[in-house]
Amino acid sequence: MKNVTIIIVILLKITICLSAQNIKTRVFRLNDHVFRAPSDENTIDSITTGITLMKRKNQDLDIVMSNTYYTNMIRFTKFNFNKRIILHDSGFDQELVFDQSDFEGLSMGPFFAGKVIWYNSKAHDNIYMQLITPKIEISISNFKRGLELNGKIDLLDIEKSKIGGSLFLNDVSSNIISLEEDTINLDFRVINGSFKQKWEIISSVFNGKFEVRGCQLPKDIFFNKNTFRNDGYKVNLTYNKTDSLKSNHNGKDINYKCQIHLDVENAGNVIIDSKNFEIKLDSISSYEDGLIIYEKIMNTCKDLGMEESYRDFDVSYQKYRIKHNWLHFSDFMIWFQNYWWGFGYSKSNIITNILYAFVISFFIFFILYKQVFNTYFPNEDHNVQSIIIDCSKNLIERFKVVFFYTSIVFFSWKVDHERIDYRKHPWISLLIYAIYTVGIIHLAYLAAFVLA
């Protein structure tokens, strides 16, 4: 008896597989129809071998698909649904298309499809989709209530569409999110998502809140030409992470940041921190626009007391200016500004650098004191040769004389050019001028440090 049962089960599985093979060759297309309830209350119509079930409910029609798998395309073209479409535990290998259709609402989930495409269609109630798909494409469509998405969506592309309620991406995993020329009348919320490649949010209107929280940020965010409910509205992107952008190179962990691409219009509408974001200016039209973008971001950080982010963005701002002004010498100037005083944020380095430069100058003069004194001695009342002889005999005397000599040259605002013997000692003259110039530079930075 047990063996017979096993044989029956095997035969049933084979029958199901053969039926599935027959389904694979079919394409389900419905064109230019209006669904109405069947005349017989107890009738359940089955279309395409039971893949879609139509049930009567309250004198209107729901389309219900449950526990169904289909290997080809389903297209709804110019359909008018009085009630909802409900798809549960179902899937399509290819496309699920809504083309120029009008329906009450849609509930999908769990669900998977090769693609989900909406074109020039309308929905009068909330739309909920929990699905796995490589692409959701929505264009020129009108959702009079809200749209909520959940699941794994490799590409979400919404273009020239209007959402009367809120757009909610809840726990969505995606490579690319693209919103272009859309209008969202209530809130746009992205919560606990994971994004890898990029967001493109361009030329869209947001009349409610714009909230992004608890997400893994993508590599790039393009945020341009968007309009908000008021000019001063700010999108706070600081409650997110970039852990997914970490990588290991030659045994070292590298923490990459999200590259945010802004224009002048929207630079004042975002709150970003330097821990997770880096400003990219590769698509702006002019150098001046780049300055404005940096200044708006920095002003926002300053107003909110984000001191660390203000400092980091200011350093990037200074580097941007140096690259524009110094061109081929910009790398050296960036290194120098960083070494010298940390772009103004490590001003105590100036004192250390002055001491280093003074000590180096002192040792140069200490070694070359004979040539140096014969080339330039600031006080004409002294006998230079006598001083040189004294320095030769006594190291302590030499140390004192060279120390005061270095102080006069290094910390003087000017030198007596007439007393420098250029002809006899041209190279020593250049050396003296070089140390004098280094001293002037140090004094200028020291004055800036004191004033600051």
Short mmCIF file of C-alpha atoms in Angstrom, two decimals:
data_model
loop_
_atom_site.label_atom_id
_atom_site.label_comp_id
_atom_site.label_asym_id
_atom_site.label_seq_id
_atom_site.Cartn_x
_atom_site.Cartn_y
_atom_site.Cartn_z
CA MET A 1 0.00 0.00 0.00
CA LYS A 2 2.85 2.36 0.85
CA ASN A 3 4.55 1.69 -2.50
CA VAL A 4 1.30 2.42 -4.36
CA THR A 5 1.00 5.77 -2.57
CA ILE A 6 4.56 6.69 -3.55
CA ILE A 7 3.89 5.78 -7.20
CA ILE A 8 0.72 7.92 -7.23
CA VAL A 9 2.62 10.92 -5.80
CA ILE A 10 5.36 10.55 -8.43
CA LEU A 11 2.77 10.36 -11.23
CA LEU A 12 1.07 13.50 -9.90
CA LYS A 13 4.39 15.41 -9.90
CA ILE A 14 5.10 14.31 -13.48
CA THR A 15 1.61 15.46 -14.52
CA ILE A 16 2.14 18.88 -12.90
CA CYS A 17 5.50 19.31 -14.63
CA LEU A 18 4.01 18.42 -18.02
CA SER A 19 1.20 20.91 -17.44
CA ALA A 20 3.77 23.60 -16.60
CA GLN A 21 5.60 22.87 -19.86
CA ASN A 22 2.36 23.47 -21.78
CA ILE A 23 1.86 26.79 -19.99
CA LYS A 24 5.32 28.03 -20.94
CA THR A 25 4.48 28.41 -24.59
CA ARG A 26 1.55 30.78 -24.04
CA VAL A 27 1.33 34.59 -24.01
CA PHE A 28 -1.56 36.14 -22.06
CA ARG A 29 -2.84 39.31 -23.76
CA LEU A 30 -6.07 41.20 -22.93
CA ASN A 31 -6.92 44.22 -25.05
CA ASP A 32 -9.67 46.84 -25.03
CA HIS A 33 -11.90 45.23 -22.41
CA VAL A 34 -13.91 46.31 -19.38
CA PHE A 35 -14.23 43.57 -16.75
CA ARG A 36 -17.66 43.01 -15.22
CA ALA A 37 -18.92 40.42 -12.76
CA PRO A 38 -20.16 37.09 -14.13
CA SER A 39 -23.93 36.72 -14.40
CA ASP A 40 -23.90 33.61 -12.23
CA GLU A 41 -22.83 34.36 -8.64
CA ASN A 42 -21.26 30.93 -8.23
CA THR A 43 -19.22 31.11 -11.43
CA ILE A 44 -15.45 31.46 -11.33
CA ASP A 45 -13.99 32.14 -14.75
CA SER A 46 -10.51 30.83 -15.43
CA ILE A 47 -8.32 32.47 -18.07
CA THR A 48 -5.26 30.75 -19.55
CA THR A 49 -5.49 27.47 -17.73
CA GLY A 50 -6.22 28.89 -14.30
CA ILE A 51 -3.36 31.40 -14.17
CA THR A 52 -5.68 34.34 -13.50
CA LEU A 53 -8.90 33.93 -11.52
CA MET A 54 -11.69 36.52 -11.76
CA LYS A 55 -14.05 36.66 -8.81
CA ARG A 56 -17.25 38.59 -8.37
CA LYS A 57 -17.34 40.83 -5.33
CA ASN A 58 -19.94 43.47 -4.44
CA GLN A 59 -21.17 43.63 -8.02
CA ASP A 60 -17.69 44.62 -9.14
CA LEU A 61 -14.69 42.60 -10.13
CA ASP A 62 -11.39 41.75 -8.44
CA ILE A 63 -8.68 39.97 -10.38
CA VAL A 64 -6.98 37.51 -8.05
CA MET A 65 -3.86 35.49 -8.77
CA SER A 66 -2.57 33.20 -6.05
CA ASN A 67 0.21 30.58 -5.98
CA THR A 68 0.73 30.90 -9.70
CA TYR A 69 3.86 30.81 -11.81
CA TYR A 70 3.99 31.93 -15.41
CA THR A 71 6.98 31.88 -17.74
CA ASN A 72 5.88 34.47 -20.25
CA MET A 73 4.45 37.99 -20.53
CA ILE A 74 1.13 39.30 -19.23
CA ARG A 75 -0.01 42.60 -20.65
CA PHE A 76 -3.06 44.65 -19.64
CA THR A 77 -3.75 47.18 -22.40
CA LYS A 78 -6.57 49.76 -22.18
CA PHE A 79 -8.22 47.92 -19.30
CA ASN A 80 -10.71 49.43 -16.89
CA PHE A 81 -10.88 47.61 -13.54
CA ASN A 82 -13.69 48.60 -11.19
CA LYS A 83 -11.95 46.96 -8.24
CA ARG A 84 -8.47 45.76 -7.30
CA ILE A 85 -5.86 43.47 -8.75
CA ILE A 86 -4.52 41.08 -6.13
CA LEU A 87 -1.42 39.01 -6.85
CA HIS A 88 -0.06 36.79 -4.08
CA ASP A 89 2.76 34.22 -4.08
CA SER A 90 3.00 34.44 -7.84
CA GLY A 91 5.50 35.30 -10.50
CA PHE A 92 6.43 35.88 -14.13
CA ASP A 93 9.72 35.19 -15.84
CA GLN A 94 9.18 38.02 -18.30
CA GLU A 95 7.04 41.18 -18.14
CA LEU A 96 3.94 42.27 -16.29
CA VAL A 97 2.73 45.32 -18.23
CA PHE A 98 0.00 47.86 -17.45
CA ASP A 99 -0.50 49.97 -20.56
CA GLN A 100 -3.09 52.79 -20.69
CA SER A 101 -5.16 51.08 -18.00
CA ASP A 102 -7.38 52.45 -15.25
CA PHE A 103 -8.05 50.53 -12.04
CA GLU A 104 -8.96 50.97 -8.41
CA GLY A 105 -5.91 49.57 -6.67
CA LEU A 106 -3.23 46.92 -6.68
CA SER A 107 -1.76 44.57 -4.09
CA MET A 108 1.22 42.45 -5.06
CA GLY A 109 3.20 40.31 -2.70
CA PRO A 110 5.15 38.25 -2.29
CA PHE A 111 5.68 38.38 -6.03
CA PHE A 112 8.45 38.14 -8.60
CA ALA A 113 8.61 39.21 -12.22
CA GLY A 114 11.12 39.75 -14.99
CA LYS A 115 9.91 43.35 -15.29
CA VAL A 116 6.96 45.40 -14.07
CA ILE A 117 6.06 48.21 -16.46
CA TRP A 118 3.46 50.95 -16.05
CA TYR A 119 2.78 53.27 -18.93
CA ASN A 120 0.16 56.02 -19.04
CA SER A 121 -2.00 54.24 -16.45
CA LYS A 122 -4.10 55.36 -13.47
CA ALA A 123 -4.80 53.97 -10.01
CA HIS A 124 -7.48 55.41 -7.73
CA ASP A 125 -6.47 53.67 -4.50
CA ASN A 126 -3.24 52.74 -2.75
CA ILE A 127 -0.71 50.59 -4.57
CA TYR A 128 1.33 48.07 -2.60
CA MET A 129 4.02 45.92 -4.18
CA GLN A 130 6.24 43.43 -2.37
CA LEU A 131 8.31 41.82 -5.06
CA ILE A 132 11.59 40.67 -6.53
CA THR A 133 12.26 42.08 -9.98
CA PRO A 134 15.17 43.42 -12.02
CA LYS A 135 13.13 46.47 -13.05
CA ILE A 136 10.08 48.56 -12.22
CA GLU A 137 9.43 51.18 -14.86
CA ILE A 138 6.68 53.75 -14.29
CA SER A 139 6.15 56.53 -16.81
CA ILE A 140 3.44 59.12 -17.48
CA SER A 141 1.18 57.52 -14.86
CA ASN A 142 -1.10 58.89 -12.17
CA PHE A 143 -1.49 57.30 -8.74
CA LYS A 144 -4.19 59.24 -6.95
CA ARG A 145 -3.31 57.73 -3.58
CA GLY A 146 -0.02 56.29 -2.29
CA LEU A 147 2.59 53.94 -3.71
CA GLU A 148 4.51 51.58 -1.38
CA LEU A 149 7.30 49.30 -2.55
CA ASN A 150 9.10 46.56 -0.66
CA GLY A 151 11.62 43.93 -1.73
CA LYS A 152 14.53 43.57 -4.12
CA ILE A 153 14.28 45.91 -7.12
CA ASP A 154 17.46 46.21 -9.16
CA LEU A 155 16.21 49.29 -11.04
CA LEU A 156 13.34 51.56 -10.02
CA ASP A 157 12.64 54.14 -12.72
CA ILE A 158 9.76 56.59 -12.19
CA GLU A 159 9.44 59.28 -14.85
CA LYS A 160 6.92 62.05 -15.54
CA SER A 161 4.40 60.56 -13.10
CA LYS A 162 2.23 61.94 -10.34
CA ILE A 163 1.64 60.38 -6.93
CA GLY A 164 -1.26 61.97 -5.09
CA GLY A 165 -0.26 60.44 -1.75
CA SER A 166 3.11 59.30 -0.45
CA LEU A 167 5.88 57.32 -2.11
CA PHE A 168 7.25 54.87 0.45
CA LEU A 169 10.26 52.64 -0.18
CA ASN A 170 10.32 50.32 2.82
CA ASP A 171 13.23 47.91 3.24
CA VAL A 172 14.04 48.06 -0.46
CA SER A 173 17.26 46.63 -1.86
CA SER A 174 18.27 48.22 -5.16
CA ASN A 175 21.12 49.16 -7.46
CA ILE A 176 19.57 52.23 -9.10
CA ILE A 177 16.73 54.56 -8.08
CA SER A 178 15.69 57.14 -10.66
CA LEU A 179 13.02 59.81 -10.17
CA GLU A 180 12.79 62.35 -12.97
CA GLU A 181 10.12 65.01 -13.56
CA ASP A 182 7.78 63.44 -10.99
CA THR A 183 5.38 65.06 -8.53
CA ILE A 184 4.80 63.60 -5.05
CA ASN A 185 2.03 65.45 -3.23
CA LEU A 186 2.68 64.03 0.23
CA ASP A 187 5.80 62.42 1.69
CA PHE A 188 8.72 60.67 0.05
CA ARG A 189 10.12 58.18 2.54
CA VAL A 190 13.01 55.74 2.16
CA ILE A 191 13.46 53.62 5.28
CA ASN A 192 15.97 50.84 6.03
CA GLY A 193 16.98 50.36 2.41
CA SER A 194 20.20 49.11 0.89
CA PHE A 195 21.43 50.79 -2.29
CA LYS A 196 24.57 50.01 -4.26
CA GLN A 197 25.05 52.07 -7.39
CA LYS A 198 23.22 55.40 -7.58
CA TRP A 199 20.19 57.59 -7.03
CA GLU A 200 19.08 60.04 -9.68
CA ILE A 201 16.56 62.52 -8.26
CA ILE A 202 16.15 65.19 -10.90
CA SER A 203 13.58 67.89 -11.77
CA SER A 204 10.95 66.50 -9.37
CA VAL A 205 8.46 68.21 -7.06
CA PHE A 206 8.14 67.18 -3.40
CA ASN A 207 5.19 68.80 -1.63
CA GLY A 208 5.60 66.85 1.63
CA LYS A 209 8.44 65.59 3.75
CA PHE A 210 11.54 64.05 2.20
CA GLU A 211 12.87 61.45 4.64
CA VAL A 212 15.77 59.03 4.20
CA ARG A 213 16.67 57.08 7.32
CA GLY A 214 18.56 53.92 8.27
CA CYS A 215 19.76 53.24 4.72
CA GLN A 216 23.00 51.99 3.20
CA LEU A 217 23.84 54.82 0.81
CA PRO A 218 24.79 54.21 -2.84
CA LYS A 219 28.08 55.17 -4.48
CA ASP A 220 26.55 58.25 -6.16
CA ILE A 221 23.59 60.55 -5.57
CA PHE A 222 22.57 62.99 -8.30
CA PHE A 223 20.32 65.65 -6.75
CA ASN A 224 19.50 68.46 -9.17
CA LYS A 225 16.74 70.90 -10.14
CA ASN A 226 14.21 69.64 -7.57
CA THR A 227 11.45 71.73 -5.99
CA PHE A 228 10.30 71.50 -2.37
CA ARG A 229 7.30 72.77 -0.42
CA ASN A 230 9.33 75.83 0.57
CA ASP A 231 12.65 77.28 -0.57
CA GLY A 232 14.35 76.68 2.76
CA TYR A 233 13.37 73.01 3.09
CA LYS A 234 16.31 70.75 3.89
CA VAL A 235 16.60 67.01 3.29
CA ASN A 236 18.55 65.44 6.15
CA LEU A 237 20.74 62.63 4.81
CA THR A 238 22.89 62.23 7.93
CA TYR A 239 20.85 59.38 9.47
CA ASN A 240 22.32 56.84 7.07
CA LYS A 241 25.43 54.70 6.63
CA THR A 242 28.07 53.81 4.06
CA ASP A 243 29.17 50.46 5.51
CA SER A 244 28.33 48.72 2.23
CA LEU A 245 30.89 50.92 0.41
CA LYS A 246 33.80 49.59 2.45
CA SER A 247 36.36 47.48 0.66
CA ASN A 248 39.70 45.83 1.34
CA HIS A 249 42.71 46.76 -0.77
CA ASN A 250 46.09 45.12 -0.13
CA GLY A 251 45.02 44.14 3.35
CA LYS A 252 43.81 47.64 4.26
CA ASP A 253 40.20 48.60 4.88
CA ILE A 254 39.13 51.54 2.72
CA ASN A 255 36.03 53.51 3.70
CA TYR A 256 34.56 55.02 0.56
CA LYS A 257 32.08 57.85 0.84
CA CYS A 258 28.89 58.52 -1.07
CA GLN A 259 29.63 60.94 -3.91
CA ILE A 260 26.87 63.56 -4.01
CA HIS A 261 26.43 65.58 -7.22
CA LEU A 262 24.58 68.84 -6.55
CA ASP A 263 23.65 71.95 -8.49
CA VAL A 264 23.40 75.52 -7.19
CA GLU A 265 19.61 75.24 -6.81
CA ASN A 266 19.58 72.22 -4.49
CA ALA A 267 22.88 72.68 -2.62
CA GLY A 268 21.01 74.58 0.10
CA ASN A 269 18.31 71.89 0.38
CA VAL A 270 20.44 69.07 1.78
CA ILE A 271 22.09 68.32 5.11
CA ILE A 272 25.12 66.08 4.66
CA ASP A 273 28.03 65.13 6.89
CA SER A 274 31.65 64.69 5.88
CA LYS A 275 31.79 61.21 7.43
CA ASN A 276 29.53 59.71 4.78
CA PHE A 277 29.56 62.21 1.90
CA GLU A 278 31.98 63.76 -0.55
CA ILE A 279 30.93 66.64 -2.81
CA LYS A 280 31.52 66.00 -6.52
CA LEU A 281 31.57 68.91 -8.97
CA ASP A 282 32.26 67.10 -12.23
CA SER A 283 28.94 68.09 -13.83
CA ILE A 284 28.69 71.80 -12.91
CA SER A 285 28.79 74.50 -15.56
CA SER A 286 31.37 76.86 -14.00
CA TYR A 287 34.03 77.26 -11.31
CA GLU A 288 31.89 79.90 -9.60
CA ASP A 289 28.98 77.45 -9.29
CA GLY A 290 31.30 75.07 -7.46
CA LEU A 291 32.21 77.80 -4.97
CA ILE A 292 28.53 78.54 -4.34
CA ILE A 293 27.73 74.85 -3.78
CA TYR A 294 30.52 74.48 -1.23
CA GLU A 295 29.53 77.70 0.53
CA LYS A 296 25.89 76.64 0.84
CA ILE A 297 26.83 73.25 2.27
CA MET A 298 29.28 74.86 4.70
CA ASN A 299 26.73 77.46 5.82
CA THR A 300 24.24 74.68 6.57
CA CYS A 301 26.85 72.82 8.64
CA LYS A 302 27.75 76.03 10.47
CA ASP A 303 24.12 76.86 11.27
CA LEU A 304 23.54 73.35 12.65
CA GLY A 305 26.74 73.27 14.70
CA MET A 306 28.31 70.48 12.63
CA GLU A 307 31.86 71.65 13.30
CA GLU A 308 33.73 68.58 12.06
CA SER A 309 31.79 68.47 8.79
CA TYR A 310 32.23 72.24 8.34
CA ARG A 311 35.99 71.85 8.74
CA ASP A 312 36.25 68.92 6.32
CA PHE A 313 34.14 70.60 3.65
CA ASP A 314 36.12 73.83 4.10
CA VAL A 315 39.36 71.91 3.47
CA SER A 316 37.84 70.45 0.29
CA TYR A 317 36.68 73.96 -0.65
CA GLN A 318 40.24 75.31 -0.27
CA LYS A 319 41.66 72.45 -2.34
CA TYR A 320 39.08 73.19 -5.05
CA ARG A 321 40.23 76.83 -5.16
CA ILE A 322 43.92 75.90 -5.16
CA LYS A 323 43.44 73.48 -8.07
CA HIS A 324 41.76 76.23 -10.08
CA ASN A 325 44.22 79.00 -9.22
CA TRP A 326 47.53 77.13 -9.18
CA LEU A 327 46.91 74.60 -11.98
CA HIS A 328 50.16 72.60 -12.47
CA PHE A 329 51.53 73.66 -9.09
CA SER A 330 48.33 72.80 -7.23
CA ASP A 331 49.59 69.47 -5.84
CA PHE A 332 52.56 71.19 -4.21
CA MET A 333 50.43 74.02 -2.82
CA ILE A 334 47.91 71.55 -1.39
CA TRP A 335 50.74 69.64 0.29
CA PHE A 336 52.26 72.87 1.60
CA GLN A 337 48.97 74.20 3.01
CA ASN A 338 48.30 70.89 4.72
CA TYR A 339 51.82 70.60 6.14
CA TRP A 340 52.11 74.24 7.10
CA TRP A 341 48.95 74.76 9.12
CA GLY A 342 46.41 72.11 8.14
CA PHE A 343 44.52 74.55 5.89
CA GLY A 344 44.11 76.87 8.87
CA TYR A 345 42.81 74.23 11.30
CA SER A 346 46.18 73.25 12.82
CA LYS A 347 47.57 76.72 13.40
CA SER A 348 49.85 75.58 16.18
CA ASN A 349 51.91 73.93 13.43
CA ILE A 350 53.14 77.44 12.55
CA ILE A 351 55.05 77.74 15.82
CA THR A 352 56.63 74.33 15.31
CA ASN A 353 57.54 75.12 11.70
CA ILE A 354 59.08 78.48 12.69
CA LEU A 355 61.29 76.71 15.22
CA TYR A 356 62.32 74.09 12.64
CA ALA A 357 63.12 76.73 10.01
CA PHE A 358 65.04 78.89 12.48
CA VAL A 359 67.13 75.96 13.72
CA ILE A 360 67.97 74.89 10.16
CA SER A 361 68.95 78.48 9.27
CA PHE A 362 71.07 78.69 12.41
CA PHE A 363 73.06 75.56 11.54
CA ILE A 364 73.62 76.78 7.98
CA PHE A 365 75.01 80.07 9.26
CA PHE A 366 76.97 78.28 11.99
CA ILE A 367 78.80 76.17 9.39
CA LEU A 368 79.25 78.94 6.78
CA TYR A 369 79.75 81.82 9.21
CA LYS A 370 82.95 83.15 7.56
CA GLN A 371 81.42 83.41 4.07
CA VAL A 372 78.12 84.68 5.45
CA PHE A 373 79.67 87.43 7.60
CA ASN A 374 81.90 88.57 4.74
CA THR A 375 78.89 88.75 2.41
CA TYR A 376 76.48 90.56 4.69
CA PHE A 377 76.81 91.94 8.20
CA PRO A 378 73.95 94.18 9.30
CA ASN A 379 75.92 96.40 11.70
CA GLU A 380 78.61 98.52 10.08
CA ASP A 381 80.04 99.62 13.45
CA HIS A 382 81.57 96.19 14.09
CA ASN A 383 84.81 94.86 12.70
CA VAL A 384 83.73 91.79 10.77
CA GLN A 385 87.17 90.21 10.57
CA SER A 386 87.66 90.57 14.31
CA ILE A 387 84.32 88.90 14.93
CA ILE A 388 85.23 86.04 12.59
CA ILE A 389 88.53 85.51 14.43
CA ASP A 390 86.75 85.45 17.81
CA CYS A 391 84.22 82.94 16.51
CA SER A 392 86.99 80.72 15.20
CA LYS A 393 88.69 80.58 18.58
CA ASN A 394 85.62 80.15 20.82
CA LEU A 395 82.62 77.94 19.99
CA ILE A 396 80.46 79.56 22.66
CA GLU A 397 81.18 83.00 21.20
CA ARG A 398 80.48 81.64 17.75
CA PHE A 399 77.20 80.18 18.95
CA LYS A 400 76.07 83.52 20.44
CA VAL A 401 77.08 85.61 17.43
CA VAL A 402 75.51 83.24 14.90
CA PHE A 403 72.33 82.99 16.99
CA PHE A 404 71.84 86.77 17.05
CA TYR A 405 72.83 87.03 13.39
CA THR A 406 70.23 84.38 12.43
CA SER A 407 67.58 86.16 14.50
CA ILE A 408 68.26 89.48 12.74
CA VAL A 409 68.10 87.97 9.24
CA PHE A 410 65.23 85.55 9.89
CA PHE A 411 62.91 87.89 11.79
CA SER A 412 63.66 91.17 9.96
CA TRP A 413 61.05 92.83 7.79
CA LYS A 414 63.81 94.16 5.53
CA VAL A 415 67.54 93.82 4.82
CA ASP A 416 70.05 96.50 3.91
CA HIS A 417 70.62 95.57 0.26
CA GLU A 418 73.56 97.99 -0.07
CA ARG A 419 75.55 96.03 2.49
CA ILE A 420 75.26 92.69 0.64
CA ASP A 421 78.35 91.87 -1.45
CA TYR A 422 76.78 90.25 -4.53
CA ARG A 423 79.90 90.19 -6.67
CA LYS A 424 82.33 88.36 -4.38
CA HIS A 425 79.81 85.90 -2.94
CA PRO A 426 76.78 85.51 -5.30
CA TRP A 427 75.69 82.09 -3.98
CA ILE A 428 75.99 83.09 -0.35
CA SER A 429 73.97 86.22 -1.19
CA LEU A 430 71.20 84.02 -2.62
CA LEU A 431 71.33 81.84 0.49
CA ILE A 432 70.92 84.87 2.77
CA TYR A 433 67.99 86.13 0.70
CA ALA A 434 66.40 82.67 0.75
CA ILE A 435 66.55 82.47 4.55
CA TYR A 436 65.28 86.05 4.80
CA THR A 437 62.33 85.17 2.52
CA VAL A 438 61.52 82.06 4.54
CA GLY A 439 61.53 84.20 7.65
CA ILE A 440 59.15 86.75 6.09
CA ILE A 441 56.71 83.96 5.14
CA HIS A 442 56.82 82.57 8.67
CA LEU A 443 56.22 86.03 10.14
CA ALA A 444 53.20 86.53 7.88
CA TYR A 445 51.64 83.23 8.98
CA LEU A 446 52.52 84.01 12.59
CA ALA A 447 50.68 87.35 12.30
CA ALA A 448 47.64 85.54 10.87
CA PHE A 449 47.81 83.04 13.72
CA VAL A 450 47.94 85.81 16.35
CA LEU A 451 45.06 87.72 14.76
CA ALA A 452 42.97 84.53 14.54
#
